[in-house]
Coordinates of C-alpha atoms in Angstrom, one line a residue:
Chain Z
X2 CA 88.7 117.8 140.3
X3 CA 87.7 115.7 143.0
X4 CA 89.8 116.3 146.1
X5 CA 90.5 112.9 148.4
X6 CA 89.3 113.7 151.8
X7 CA 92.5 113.4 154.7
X8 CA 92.2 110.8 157.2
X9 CA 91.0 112.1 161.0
X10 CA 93.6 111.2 163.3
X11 CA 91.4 109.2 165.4
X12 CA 94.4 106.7 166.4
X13 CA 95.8 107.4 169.6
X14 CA 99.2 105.7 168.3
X15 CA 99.3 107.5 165.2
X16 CA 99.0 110.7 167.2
X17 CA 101.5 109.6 169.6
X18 CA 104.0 108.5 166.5
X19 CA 103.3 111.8 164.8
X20 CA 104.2 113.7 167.5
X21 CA 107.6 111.8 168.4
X22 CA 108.5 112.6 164.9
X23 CA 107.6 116.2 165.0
X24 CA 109.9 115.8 168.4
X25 CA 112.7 114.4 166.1
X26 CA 112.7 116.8 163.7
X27 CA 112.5 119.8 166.4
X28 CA 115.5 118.2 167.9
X29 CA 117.8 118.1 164.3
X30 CA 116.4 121.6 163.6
X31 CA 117.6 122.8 167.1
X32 CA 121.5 120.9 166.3
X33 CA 124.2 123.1 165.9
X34 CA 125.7 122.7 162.1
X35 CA 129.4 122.5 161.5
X36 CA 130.6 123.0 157.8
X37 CA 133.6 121.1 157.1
X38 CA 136.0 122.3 154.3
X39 CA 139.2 120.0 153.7
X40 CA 141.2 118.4 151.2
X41 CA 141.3 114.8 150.7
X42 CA 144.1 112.4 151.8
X43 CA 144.0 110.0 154.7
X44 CA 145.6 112.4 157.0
X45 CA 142.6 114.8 156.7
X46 CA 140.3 111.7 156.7
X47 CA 141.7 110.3 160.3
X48 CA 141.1 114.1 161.5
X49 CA 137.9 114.0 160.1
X50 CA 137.1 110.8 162.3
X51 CA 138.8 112.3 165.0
X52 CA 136.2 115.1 164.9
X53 CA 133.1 113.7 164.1
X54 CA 133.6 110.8 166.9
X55 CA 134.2 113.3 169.6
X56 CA 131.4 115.6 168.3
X57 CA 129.1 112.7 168.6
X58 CA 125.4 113.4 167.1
X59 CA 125.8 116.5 168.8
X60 CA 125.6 118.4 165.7
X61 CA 124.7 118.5 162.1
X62 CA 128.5 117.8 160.2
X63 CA 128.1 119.3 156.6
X64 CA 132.1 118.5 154.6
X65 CA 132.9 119.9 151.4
X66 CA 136.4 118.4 149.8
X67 CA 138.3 120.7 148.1
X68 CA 138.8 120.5 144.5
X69 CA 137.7 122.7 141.3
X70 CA 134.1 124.0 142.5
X71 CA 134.9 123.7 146.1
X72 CA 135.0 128.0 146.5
X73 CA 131.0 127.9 145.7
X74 CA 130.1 125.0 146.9
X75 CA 131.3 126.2 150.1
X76 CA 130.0 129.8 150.0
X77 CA 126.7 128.5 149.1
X78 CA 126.7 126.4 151.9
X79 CA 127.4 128.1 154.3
X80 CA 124.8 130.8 153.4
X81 CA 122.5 128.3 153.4
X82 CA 123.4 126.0 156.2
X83 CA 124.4 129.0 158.4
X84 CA 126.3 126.7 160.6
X85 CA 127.9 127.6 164.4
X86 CA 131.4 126.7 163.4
X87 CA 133.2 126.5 160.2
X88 CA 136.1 124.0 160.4
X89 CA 139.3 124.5 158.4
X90 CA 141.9 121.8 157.3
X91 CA 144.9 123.4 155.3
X92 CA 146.4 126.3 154.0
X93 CA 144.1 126.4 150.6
X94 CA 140.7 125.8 153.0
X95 CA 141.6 128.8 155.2
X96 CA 142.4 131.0 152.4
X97 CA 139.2 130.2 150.6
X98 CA 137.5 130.9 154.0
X99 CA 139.0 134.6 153.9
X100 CA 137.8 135.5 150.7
X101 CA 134.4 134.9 151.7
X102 CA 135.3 136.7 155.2
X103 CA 136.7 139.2 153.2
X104 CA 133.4 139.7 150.4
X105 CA 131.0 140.0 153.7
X106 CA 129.2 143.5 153.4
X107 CA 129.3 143.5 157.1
X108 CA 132.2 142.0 159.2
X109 CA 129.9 140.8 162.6
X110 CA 128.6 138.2 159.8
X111 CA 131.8 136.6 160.1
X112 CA 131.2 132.4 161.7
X113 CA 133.4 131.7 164.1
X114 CA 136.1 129.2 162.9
X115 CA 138.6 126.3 163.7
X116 CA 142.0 126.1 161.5
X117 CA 144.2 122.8 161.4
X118 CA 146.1 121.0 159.6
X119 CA 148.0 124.4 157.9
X120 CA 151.5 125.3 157.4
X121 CA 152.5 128.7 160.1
X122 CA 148.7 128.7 161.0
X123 CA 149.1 131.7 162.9
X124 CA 150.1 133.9 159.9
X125 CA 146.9 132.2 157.9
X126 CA 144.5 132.7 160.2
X127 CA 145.5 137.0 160.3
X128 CA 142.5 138.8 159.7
X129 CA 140.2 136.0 161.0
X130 CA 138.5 137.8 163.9
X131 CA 136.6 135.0 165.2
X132 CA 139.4 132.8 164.0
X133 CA 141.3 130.4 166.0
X134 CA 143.0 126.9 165.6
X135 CA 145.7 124.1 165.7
X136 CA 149.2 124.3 164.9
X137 CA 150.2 121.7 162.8
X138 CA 154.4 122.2 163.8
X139 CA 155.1 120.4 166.7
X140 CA 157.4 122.1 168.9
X141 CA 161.2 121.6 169.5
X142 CA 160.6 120.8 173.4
X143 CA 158.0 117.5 172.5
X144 CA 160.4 116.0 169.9
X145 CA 163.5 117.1 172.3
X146 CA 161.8 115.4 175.1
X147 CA 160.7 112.8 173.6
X148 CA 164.3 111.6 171.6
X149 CA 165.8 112.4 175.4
X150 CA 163.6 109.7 176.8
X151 CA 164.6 107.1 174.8
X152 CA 168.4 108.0 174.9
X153 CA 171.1 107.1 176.6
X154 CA 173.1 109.2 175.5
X155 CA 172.7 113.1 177.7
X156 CA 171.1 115.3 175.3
X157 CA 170.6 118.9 176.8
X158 CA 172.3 121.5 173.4
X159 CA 169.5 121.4 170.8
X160 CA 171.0 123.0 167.2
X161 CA 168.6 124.3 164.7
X162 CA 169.4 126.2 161.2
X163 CA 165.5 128.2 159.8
X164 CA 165.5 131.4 157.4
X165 CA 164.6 134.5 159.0
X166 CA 161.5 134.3 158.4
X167 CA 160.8 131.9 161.6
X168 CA 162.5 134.0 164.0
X169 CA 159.6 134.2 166.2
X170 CA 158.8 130.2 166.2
X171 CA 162.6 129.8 167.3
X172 CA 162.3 132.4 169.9
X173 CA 158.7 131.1 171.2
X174 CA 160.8 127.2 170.9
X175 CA 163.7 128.2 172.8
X176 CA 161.6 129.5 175.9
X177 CA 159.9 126.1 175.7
X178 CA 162.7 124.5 175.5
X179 CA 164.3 126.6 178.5
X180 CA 161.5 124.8 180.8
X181 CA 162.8 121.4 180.4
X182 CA 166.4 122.1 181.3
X183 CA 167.0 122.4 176.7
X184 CA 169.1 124.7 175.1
X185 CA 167.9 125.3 172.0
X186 CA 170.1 127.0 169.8
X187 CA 169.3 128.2 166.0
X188 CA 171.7 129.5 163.0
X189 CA 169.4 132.0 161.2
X190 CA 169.8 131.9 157.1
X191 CA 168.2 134.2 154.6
X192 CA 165.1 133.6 153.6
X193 CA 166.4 133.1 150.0
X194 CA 168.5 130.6 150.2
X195 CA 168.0 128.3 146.9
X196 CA 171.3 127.3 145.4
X197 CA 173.2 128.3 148.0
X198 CA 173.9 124.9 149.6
X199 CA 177.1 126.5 151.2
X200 CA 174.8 128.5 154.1
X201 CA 173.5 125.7 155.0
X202 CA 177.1 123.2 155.1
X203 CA 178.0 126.2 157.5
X204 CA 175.5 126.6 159.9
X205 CA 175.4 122.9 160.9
X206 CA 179.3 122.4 161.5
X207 CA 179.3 125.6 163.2
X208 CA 176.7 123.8 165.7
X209 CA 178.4 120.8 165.7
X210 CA 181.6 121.3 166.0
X211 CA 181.5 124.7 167.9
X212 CA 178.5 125.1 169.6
X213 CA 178.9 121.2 170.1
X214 CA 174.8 120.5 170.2
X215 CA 173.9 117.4 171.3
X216 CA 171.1 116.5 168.3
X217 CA 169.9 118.4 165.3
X218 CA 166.3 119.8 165.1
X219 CA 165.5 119.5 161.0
X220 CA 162.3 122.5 160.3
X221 CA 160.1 121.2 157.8
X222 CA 160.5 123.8 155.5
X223 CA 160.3 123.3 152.1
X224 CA 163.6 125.6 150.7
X225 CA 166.1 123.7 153.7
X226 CA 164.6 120.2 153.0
X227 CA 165.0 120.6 148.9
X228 CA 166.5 118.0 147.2
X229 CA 169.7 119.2 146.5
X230 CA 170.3 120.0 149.8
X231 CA 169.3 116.6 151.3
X232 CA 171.5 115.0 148.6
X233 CA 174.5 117.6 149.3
X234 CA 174.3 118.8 152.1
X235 CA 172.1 116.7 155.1
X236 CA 173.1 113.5 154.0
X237 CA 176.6 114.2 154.1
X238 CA 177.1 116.3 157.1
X239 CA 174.9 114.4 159.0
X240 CA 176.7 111.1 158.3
X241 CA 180.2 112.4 158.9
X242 CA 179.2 114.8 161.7
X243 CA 177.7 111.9 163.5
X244 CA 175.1 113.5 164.9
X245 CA 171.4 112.4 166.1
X246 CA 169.1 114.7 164.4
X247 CA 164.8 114.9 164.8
X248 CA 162.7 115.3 161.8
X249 CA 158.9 116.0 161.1
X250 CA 158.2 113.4 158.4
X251 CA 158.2 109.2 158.5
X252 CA 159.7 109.1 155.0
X253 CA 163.0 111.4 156.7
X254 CA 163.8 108.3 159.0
X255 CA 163.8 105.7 156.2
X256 CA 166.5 103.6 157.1
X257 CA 167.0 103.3 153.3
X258 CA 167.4 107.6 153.3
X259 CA 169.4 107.2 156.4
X260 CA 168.8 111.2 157.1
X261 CA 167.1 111.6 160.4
X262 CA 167.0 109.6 163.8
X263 CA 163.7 110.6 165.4
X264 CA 160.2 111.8 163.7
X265 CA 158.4 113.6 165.5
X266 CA 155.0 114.2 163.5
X267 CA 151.2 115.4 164.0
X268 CA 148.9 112.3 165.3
X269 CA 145.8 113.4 162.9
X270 CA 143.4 111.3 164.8
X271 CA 144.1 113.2 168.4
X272 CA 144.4 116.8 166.3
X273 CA 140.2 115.9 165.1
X274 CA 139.6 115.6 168.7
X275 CA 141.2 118.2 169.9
X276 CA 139.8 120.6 167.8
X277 CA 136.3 119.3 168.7
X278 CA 137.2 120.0 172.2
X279 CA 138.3 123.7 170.9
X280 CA 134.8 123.4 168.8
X281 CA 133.1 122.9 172.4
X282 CA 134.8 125.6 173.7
X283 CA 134.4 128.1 171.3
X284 CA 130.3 127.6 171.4
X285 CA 130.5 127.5 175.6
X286 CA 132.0 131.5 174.8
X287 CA 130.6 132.1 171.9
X288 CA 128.6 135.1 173.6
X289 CA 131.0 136.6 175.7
X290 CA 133.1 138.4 172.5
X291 CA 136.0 135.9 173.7
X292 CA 137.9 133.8 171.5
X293 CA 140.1 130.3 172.7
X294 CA 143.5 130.9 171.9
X295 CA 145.3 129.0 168.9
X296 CA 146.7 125.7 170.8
X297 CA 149.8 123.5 169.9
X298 CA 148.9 119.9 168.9
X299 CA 149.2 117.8 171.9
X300 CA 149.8 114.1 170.6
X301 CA 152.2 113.0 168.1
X302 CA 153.4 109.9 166.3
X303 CA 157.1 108.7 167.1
X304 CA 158.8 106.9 164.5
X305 CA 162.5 105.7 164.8
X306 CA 165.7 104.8 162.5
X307 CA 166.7 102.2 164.9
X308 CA 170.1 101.7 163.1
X309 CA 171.0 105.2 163.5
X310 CA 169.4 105.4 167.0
X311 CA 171.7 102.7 168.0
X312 CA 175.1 104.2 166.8
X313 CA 174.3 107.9 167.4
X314 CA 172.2 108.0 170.1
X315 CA 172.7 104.9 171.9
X316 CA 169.0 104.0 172.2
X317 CA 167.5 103.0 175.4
X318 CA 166.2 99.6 174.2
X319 CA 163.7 99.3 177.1
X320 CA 161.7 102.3 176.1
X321 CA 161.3 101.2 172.3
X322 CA 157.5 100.3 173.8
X323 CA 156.5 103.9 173.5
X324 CA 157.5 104.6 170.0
X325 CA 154.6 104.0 167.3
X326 CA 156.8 102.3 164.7
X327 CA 160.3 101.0 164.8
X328 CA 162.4 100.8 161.5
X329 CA 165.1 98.8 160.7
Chain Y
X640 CA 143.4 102.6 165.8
X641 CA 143.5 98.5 166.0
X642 CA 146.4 96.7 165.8
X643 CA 147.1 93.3 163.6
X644 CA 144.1 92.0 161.7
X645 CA 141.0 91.0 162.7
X646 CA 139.9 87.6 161.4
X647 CA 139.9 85.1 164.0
X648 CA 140.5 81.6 163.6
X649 CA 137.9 79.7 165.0
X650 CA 139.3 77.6 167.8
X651 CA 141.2 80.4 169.3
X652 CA 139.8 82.1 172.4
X653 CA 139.5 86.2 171.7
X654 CA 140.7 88.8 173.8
X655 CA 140.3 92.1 173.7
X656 CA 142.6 94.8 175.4
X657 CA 141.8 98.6 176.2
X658 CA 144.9 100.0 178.4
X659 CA 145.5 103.4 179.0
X660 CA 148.8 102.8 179.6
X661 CA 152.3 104.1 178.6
X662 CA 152.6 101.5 176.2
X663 CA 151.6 101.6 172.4
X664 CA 148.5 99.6 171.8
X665 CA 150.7 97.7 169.1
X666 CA 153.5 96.7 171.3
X667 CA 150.6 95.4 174.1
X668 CA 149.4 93.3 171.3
X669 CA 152.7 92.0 169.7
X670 CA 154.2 91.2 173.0
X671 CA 150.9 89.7 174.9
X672 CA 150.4 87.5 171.5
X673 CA 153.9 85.8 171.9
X674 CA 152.6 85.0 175.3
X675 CA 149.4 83.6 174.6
X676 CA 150.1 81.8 171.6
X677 CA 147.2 80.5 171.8
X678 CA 144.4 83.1 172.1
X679 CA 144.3 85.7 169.5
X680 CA 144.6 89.3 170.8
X681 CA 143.7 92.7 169.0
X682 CA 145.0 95.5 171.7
X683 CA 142.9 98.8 171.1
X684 CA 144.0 102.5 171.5
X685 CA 140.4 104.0 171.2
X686 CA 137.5 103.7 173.6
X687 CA 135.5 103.9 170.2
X688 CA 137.0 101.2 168.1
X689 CA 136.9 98.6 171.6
X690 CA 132.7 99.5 171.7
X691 CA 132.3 99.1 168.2
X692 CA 134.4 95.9 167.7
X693 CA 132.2 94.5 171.0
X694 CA 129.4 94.8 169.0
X695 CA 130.1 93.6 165.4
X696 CA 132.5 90.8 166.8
X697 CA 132.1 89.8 170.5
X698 CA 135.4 88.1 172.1
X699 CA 136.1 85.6 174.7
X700 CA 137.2 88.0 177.0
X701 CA 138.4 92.3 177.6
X702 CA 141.5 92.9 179.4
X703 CA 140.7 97.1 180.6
X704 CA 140.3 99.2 183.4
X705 CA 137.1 98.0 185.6
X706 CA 135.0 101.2 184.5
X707 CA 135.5 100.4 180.7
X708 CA 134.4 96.9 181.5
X709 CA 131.5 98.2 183.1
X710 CA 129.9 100.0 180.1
X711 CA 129.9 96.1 178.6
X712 CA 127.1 94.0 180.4
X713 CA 127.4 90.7 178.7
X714 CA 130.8 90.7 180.3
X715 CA 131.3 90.4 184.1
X716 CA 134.5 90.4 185.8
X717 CA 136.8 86.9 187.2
X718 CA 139.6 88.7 188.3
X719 CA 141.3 92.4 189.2
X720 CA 144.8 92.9 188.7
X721 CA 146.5 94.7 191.8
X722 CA 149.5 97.1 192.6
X723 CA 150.8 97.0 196.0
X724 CA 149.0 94.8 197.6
X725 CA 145.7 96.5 196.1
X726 CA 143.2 96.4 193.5
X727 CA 142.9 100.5 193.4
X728 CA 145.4 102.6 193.2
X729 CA 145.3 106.8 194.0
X730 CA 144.4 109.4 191.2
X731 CA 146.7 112.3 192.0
X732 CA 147.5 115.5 190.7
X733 CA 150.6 116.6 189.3
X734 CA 151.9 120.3 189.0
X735 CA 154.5 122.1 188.2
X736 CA 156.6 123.8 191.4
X737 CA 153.5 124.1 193.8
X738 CA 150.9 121.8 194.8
X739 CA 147.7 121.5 193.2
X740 CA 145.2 123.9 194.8
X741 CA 142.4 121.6 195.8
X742 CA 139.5 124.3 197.7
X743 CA 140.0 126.4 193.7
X744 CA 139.6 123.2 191.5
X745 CA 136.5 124.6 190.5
X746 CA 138.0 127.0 188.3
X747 CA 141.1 125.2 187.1
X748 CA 142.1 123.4 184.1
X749 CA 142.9 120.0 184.5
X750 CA 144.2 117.7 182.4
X751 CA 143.4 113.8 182.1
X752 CA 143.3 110.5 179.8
X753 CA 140.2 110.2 178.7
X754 CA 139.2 106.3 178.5
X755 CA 135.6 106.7 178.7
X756 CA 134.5 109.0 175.8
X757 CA 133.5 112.7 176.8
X758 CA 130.5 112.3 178.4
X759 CA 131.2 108.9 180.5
X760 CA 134.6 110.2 181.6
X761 CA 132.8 113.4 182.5
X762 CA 130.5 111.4 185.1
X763 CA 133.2 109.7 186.6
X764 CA 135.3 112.4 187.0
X765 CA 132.7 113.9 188.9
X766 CA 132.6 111.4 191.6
X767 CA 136.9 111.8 191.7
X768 CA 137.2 115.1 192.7
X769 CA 135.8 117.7 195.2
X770 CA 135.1 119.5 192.6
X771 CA 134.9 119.3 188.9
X772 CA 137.1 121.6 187.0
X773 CA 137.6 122.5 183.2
X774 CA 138.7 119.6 181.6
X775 CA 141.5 119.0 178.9
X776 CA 141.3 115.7 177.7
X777 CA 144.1 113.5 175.5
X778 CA 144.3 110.1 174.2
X779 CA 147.5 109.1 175.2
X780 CA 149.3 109.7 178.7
X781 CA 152.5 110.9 177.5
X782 CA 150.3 114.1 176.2
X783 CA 149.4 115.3 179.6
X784 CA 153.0 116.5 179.5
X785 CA 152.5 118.9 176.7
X786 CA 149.4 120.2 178.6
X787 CA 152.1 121.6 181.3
X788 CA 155.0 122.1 178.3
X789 CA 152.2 124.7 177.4
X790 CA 150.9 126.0 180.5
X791 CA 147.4 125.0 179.0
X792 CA 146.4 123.4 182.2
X793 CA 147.1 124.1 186.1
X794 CA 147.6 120.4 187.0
X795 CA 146.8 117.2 185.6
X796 CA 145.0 114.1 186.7
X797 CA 146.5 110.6 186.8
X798 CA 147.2 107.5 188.8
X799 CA 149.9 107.2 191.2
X800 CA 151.8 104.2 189.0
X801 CA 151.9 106.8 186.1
X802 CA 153.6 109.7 187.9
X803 CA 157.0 108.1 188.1
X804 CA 156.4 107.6 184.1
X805 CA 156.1 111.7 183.5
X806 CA 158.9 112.4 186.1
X807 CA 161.7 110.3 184.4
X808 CA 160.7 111.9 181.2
X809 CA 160.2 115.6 181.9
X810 CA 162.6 117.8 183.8
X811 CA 160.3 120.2 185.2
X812 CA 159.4 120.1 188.7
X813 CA 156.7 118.4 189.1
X814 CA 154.9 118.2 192.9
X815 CA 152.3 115.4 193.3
X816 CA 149.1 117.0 195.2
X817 CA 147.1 113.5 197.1
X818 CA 143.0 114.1 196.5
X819 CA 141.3 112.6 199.4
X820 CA 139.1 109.4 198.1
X821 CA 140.1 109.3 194.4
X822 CA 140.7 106.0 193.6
X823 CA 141.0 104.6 190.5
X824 CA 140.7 100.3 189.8
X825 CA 143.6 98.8 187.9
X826 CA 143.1 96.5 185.1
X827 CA 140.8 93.5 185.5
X828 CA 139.9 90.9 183.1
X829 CA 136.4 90.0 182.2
X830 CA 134.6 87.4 180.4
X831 CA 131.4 86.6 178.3
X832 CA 131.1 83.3 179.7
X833 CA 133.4 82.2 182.1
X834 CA 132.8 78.2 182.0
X835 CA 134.0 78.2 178.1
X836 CA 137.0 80.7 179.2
X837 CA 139.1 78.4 181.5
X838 CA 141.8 78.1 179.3
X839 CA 141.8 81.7 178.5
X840 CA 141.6 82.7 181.9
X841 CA 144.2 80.0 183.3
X842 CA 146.8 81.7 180.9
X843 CA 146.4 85.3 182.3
X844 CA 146.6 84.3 185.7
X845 CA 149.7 82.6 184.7
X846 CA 151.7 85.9 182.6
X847 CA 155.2 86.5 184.0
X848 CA 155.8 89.3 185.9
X849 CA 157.5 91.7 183.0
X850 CA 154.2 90.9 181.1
X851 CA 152.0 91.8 183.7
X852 CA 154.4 95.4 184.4
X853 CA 153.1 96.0 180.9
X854 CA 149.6 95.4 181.8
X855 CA 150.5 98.2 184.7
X856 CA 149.4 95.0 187.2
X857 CA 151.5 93.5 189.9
X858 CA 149.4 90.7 190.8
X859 CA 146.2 89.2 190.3
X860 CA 143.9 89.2 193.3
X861 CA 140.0 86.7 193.1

């Protein structure tokens, strides 16, 4: 077989183009990788920009979305890719995350990670050691603040009713809350509280009409925000009770639904940058053993019922600039 | 993170506007458009989406802060907007109780609106501050009160017109710390070529006064 002879590199302009690309692909080889594992949806998609805009071309960004083969896909990438940071959005991402944790034959193996975007992220993230992350709740003291700067009406006696369960976050609210001159005050229910409607009728007249709160602080949690309870309980008490109340989802202020004043919810966008800042961080100390701690999300979108905000709150009209959407 | 659409019609002027302000991008927008009926606005609440758009659809003219308009050469400023008399006003620190420690800045967290992108912002946040401490950044400037909320910062960084904004809306005590030579500009416009402007420009000059509070300008100064 006759061999074709290679070309000598007698160009001084091919040798120079050679060796900028040899520079190039030193420089992508020496980029940290980030493995992204998420489900899809637009809020993980405007975190996902969030991310990768503050991250720049800083880093290689490798994203697998969730869905039947996702488990593999991801433990095969990131034995493969061996990348710096794993990034986690949601409850099901973390928790396929720990069962690879958990199959490692030896623990120090273990890639540092970044949770958001899940449900009581703390409790998740237990048994991540190099594990740390964004709430996705945000905390009684923003929304109280926030419905207070738009109000004329005083609003100091916060009233919350949670199952036992979220003791802690209520406990870890109130002292929050305590900071900015609000009185956070919670009714605590059983955990199992399905078809018990009457718990719940209860708890919020006993803050109304005896603790006399100023607003109502609704937890997005699944068990009080069941149907039958919005349709026999919140809706009802609410409307009669007259009372202002802060919710944690746009379709809860639906003028139509006429169930809460104020929401308070998660700007995915600022969450993506955020955690890239945590990313940064975590990289800056990654050889020091130390860990960031898990953060609260610091920007949210503010969406009002501007019917109900008028009767039960007495809006501050001025101030409607600084709400993202107003509905009415 | 744009508001409104972006097809233009072709005879209106363009302007594009990048505040950091306390305002929602879409509520700059809706309320500068019903002023300017005849220029079409798009009122940005990324640094990102206002570089990009510059690019892929150049307007008539960008309504920012004077460092944003810098990082655009084809555009050169016709006129600052000013606050007290002055087209700068001072970046202060706010804490909560005490002042801001400013000989151990070098090992505090600070918190500040970033309207530069991470690496720009870092660069002029050097040149602010005697020294440069650990930053926390957020997009909006009602988040720097979190940062406190959550004792995730010692102080925070912002101009004097914003501080009255974070006092009426927070309870906690917070003590303004002066930093010696930190200055930031307020809002300017600039234009791609001001003879073909002179209509645009005639009409920002001319805003009423509750327009321009919402522009976080007083007055317009040559």
């Amino acid at each position: 077989m006759k061999r074709k002879k290679m070309p000598i590199l007698q160009s001084g302009a091919l040798r120079l183009f050679l060796a900028f690309l040899l520079l190039m692909a030193s420089t992508v080889l020496a980029k940290d990788k980030v493995l992204i594992l998420r489900s899809a949806g637009a809020a993980f998609e405007e975190a996902l920009n969030g991310l990768t805009e503050e991250l720049g071309n800083e880093f290689v960004i490798n994203e697998i979305i969730l869905q039947k083969d996702a488990p593999l896909e991801f433990h095969l990438s990131i034995q493969k890719t061996s990348p710096a940071v794993v990034v986690l959005m949601d409850n099901a991402a973390i928790n396929i995350y720990k069962d690879y944790v958990r199959a490692l034959s030896d623990s120090s193996l273990e890639t540092p990670s970044i949770s958001l975007m899940a449900i009581y992220l703390d409790r998740v993230i237990q048994g991540l050691k190099r594990g740390t992350g964004i709430r996705y709740e945000i905390p009684a003291v923003v929304s109280a603040v926030n419905m207070r700067a738009i109000a004329r009406k005083p609003l100091k006696k916060i009233g919350v009713v949670y199952r036992k369960f979220m003791a802690n976050l209520i406990t870890e609210n109130k002292e929050l809350c305590r900071a900015e001159d609000l009185e956070l005050i919670g009714l605590e229910l059983p955990n199992e509280i399905s078809g018990k409607p009457g718990a719940l009728r209860t708890a919020l007249r006993t803050l109304v009409k005896k603790v006399d709160v100023d607003a109502i602080w609704i937890l997005n949690d699944n068990a009080l925000l069941d149907i039958k309870f919005i349709r026999e309980v919140w809706l009802p008490e609410l409307n009669e009770l007259k009372i202002p109340s802060i919710v944690g989802a746009e379709v809860l202020v639906n003028p139509q639904l006429g169930l809460g004043t104020l929401a308070v919810m998660p700007d995915h966008y600022a969450i993506g940058k955020q955690a890239a800042a945590l990313l940064f961080e975590l990289l800056s100390i990654k050889n020091t053993g130390e860990l960031p701690p898990v953060e609260h999300p610091l920007s949210v979108v503010k969406v009002l019922n501007l019917k109900q905000a008028l009767k039960r709150l007495k809006v501050d009209k001025s101030k409607l600039g600084e709400l993202d959407r107003v509905l009415d | 993170m744009l508001s409104g659409d972006n097809t233009f019609s072709a005879e209106k002027e363009t302007l594009y506007v990048f505040l950091p302000s306390t305002s929602r991008p879409k509520v700059i927008q809706e309320r500068l458009s019903k002023a300017c009926k005849n220029i079409e606005i798009i009122s940005f609440g990324k640094i990102e989406d206002l570089k990009a758009r510059i690019v892929s659809a150049p307007p008539t003219a960008v309504l920012s802060l004077p460092k944003v308009l810098a990082l655009f050469d084809e555009y050169s400023v016709v006129f600052s907007g000013t606050i007290n008399g002055s087209r700068e006003q001072k970046y202060v620190l706010l804490s909560v109780d005490k002042k801001a420690k400013l000989d151990g800045l070098a090992t505090a967290r600070v918190g500040v609106v970033d309207f530069l992108g991470r690496r720009e912002m870092k660069k002029f946040l050097a040149l602010q501050l005697p020294a440069l401490p650990k930053f926390k950044r957020v997009t909006k400037v009602e988040d720097l009160l979190p940062l406190l909320n959550f004792k995730m910062v010692d102080a925070i960084l912002l101009p004097d017109s914003h501080v009255s904004f974070l006092q009426g809306k927070s309870k906690l005590n917070l003590v303004a710390t002066q930093i010696k030579d930190s200055k930031l500009a307020v809002t300017a416009l600039a234009v791609r070529t001001p003879q073909k402007s002179n209509n645009l420009i005639q009409t920002i000059r001319s805003l009423n006064d509750e327009i321009k509070r919402l522009l976080e300008v007083e007055g317009w100064s040559e």
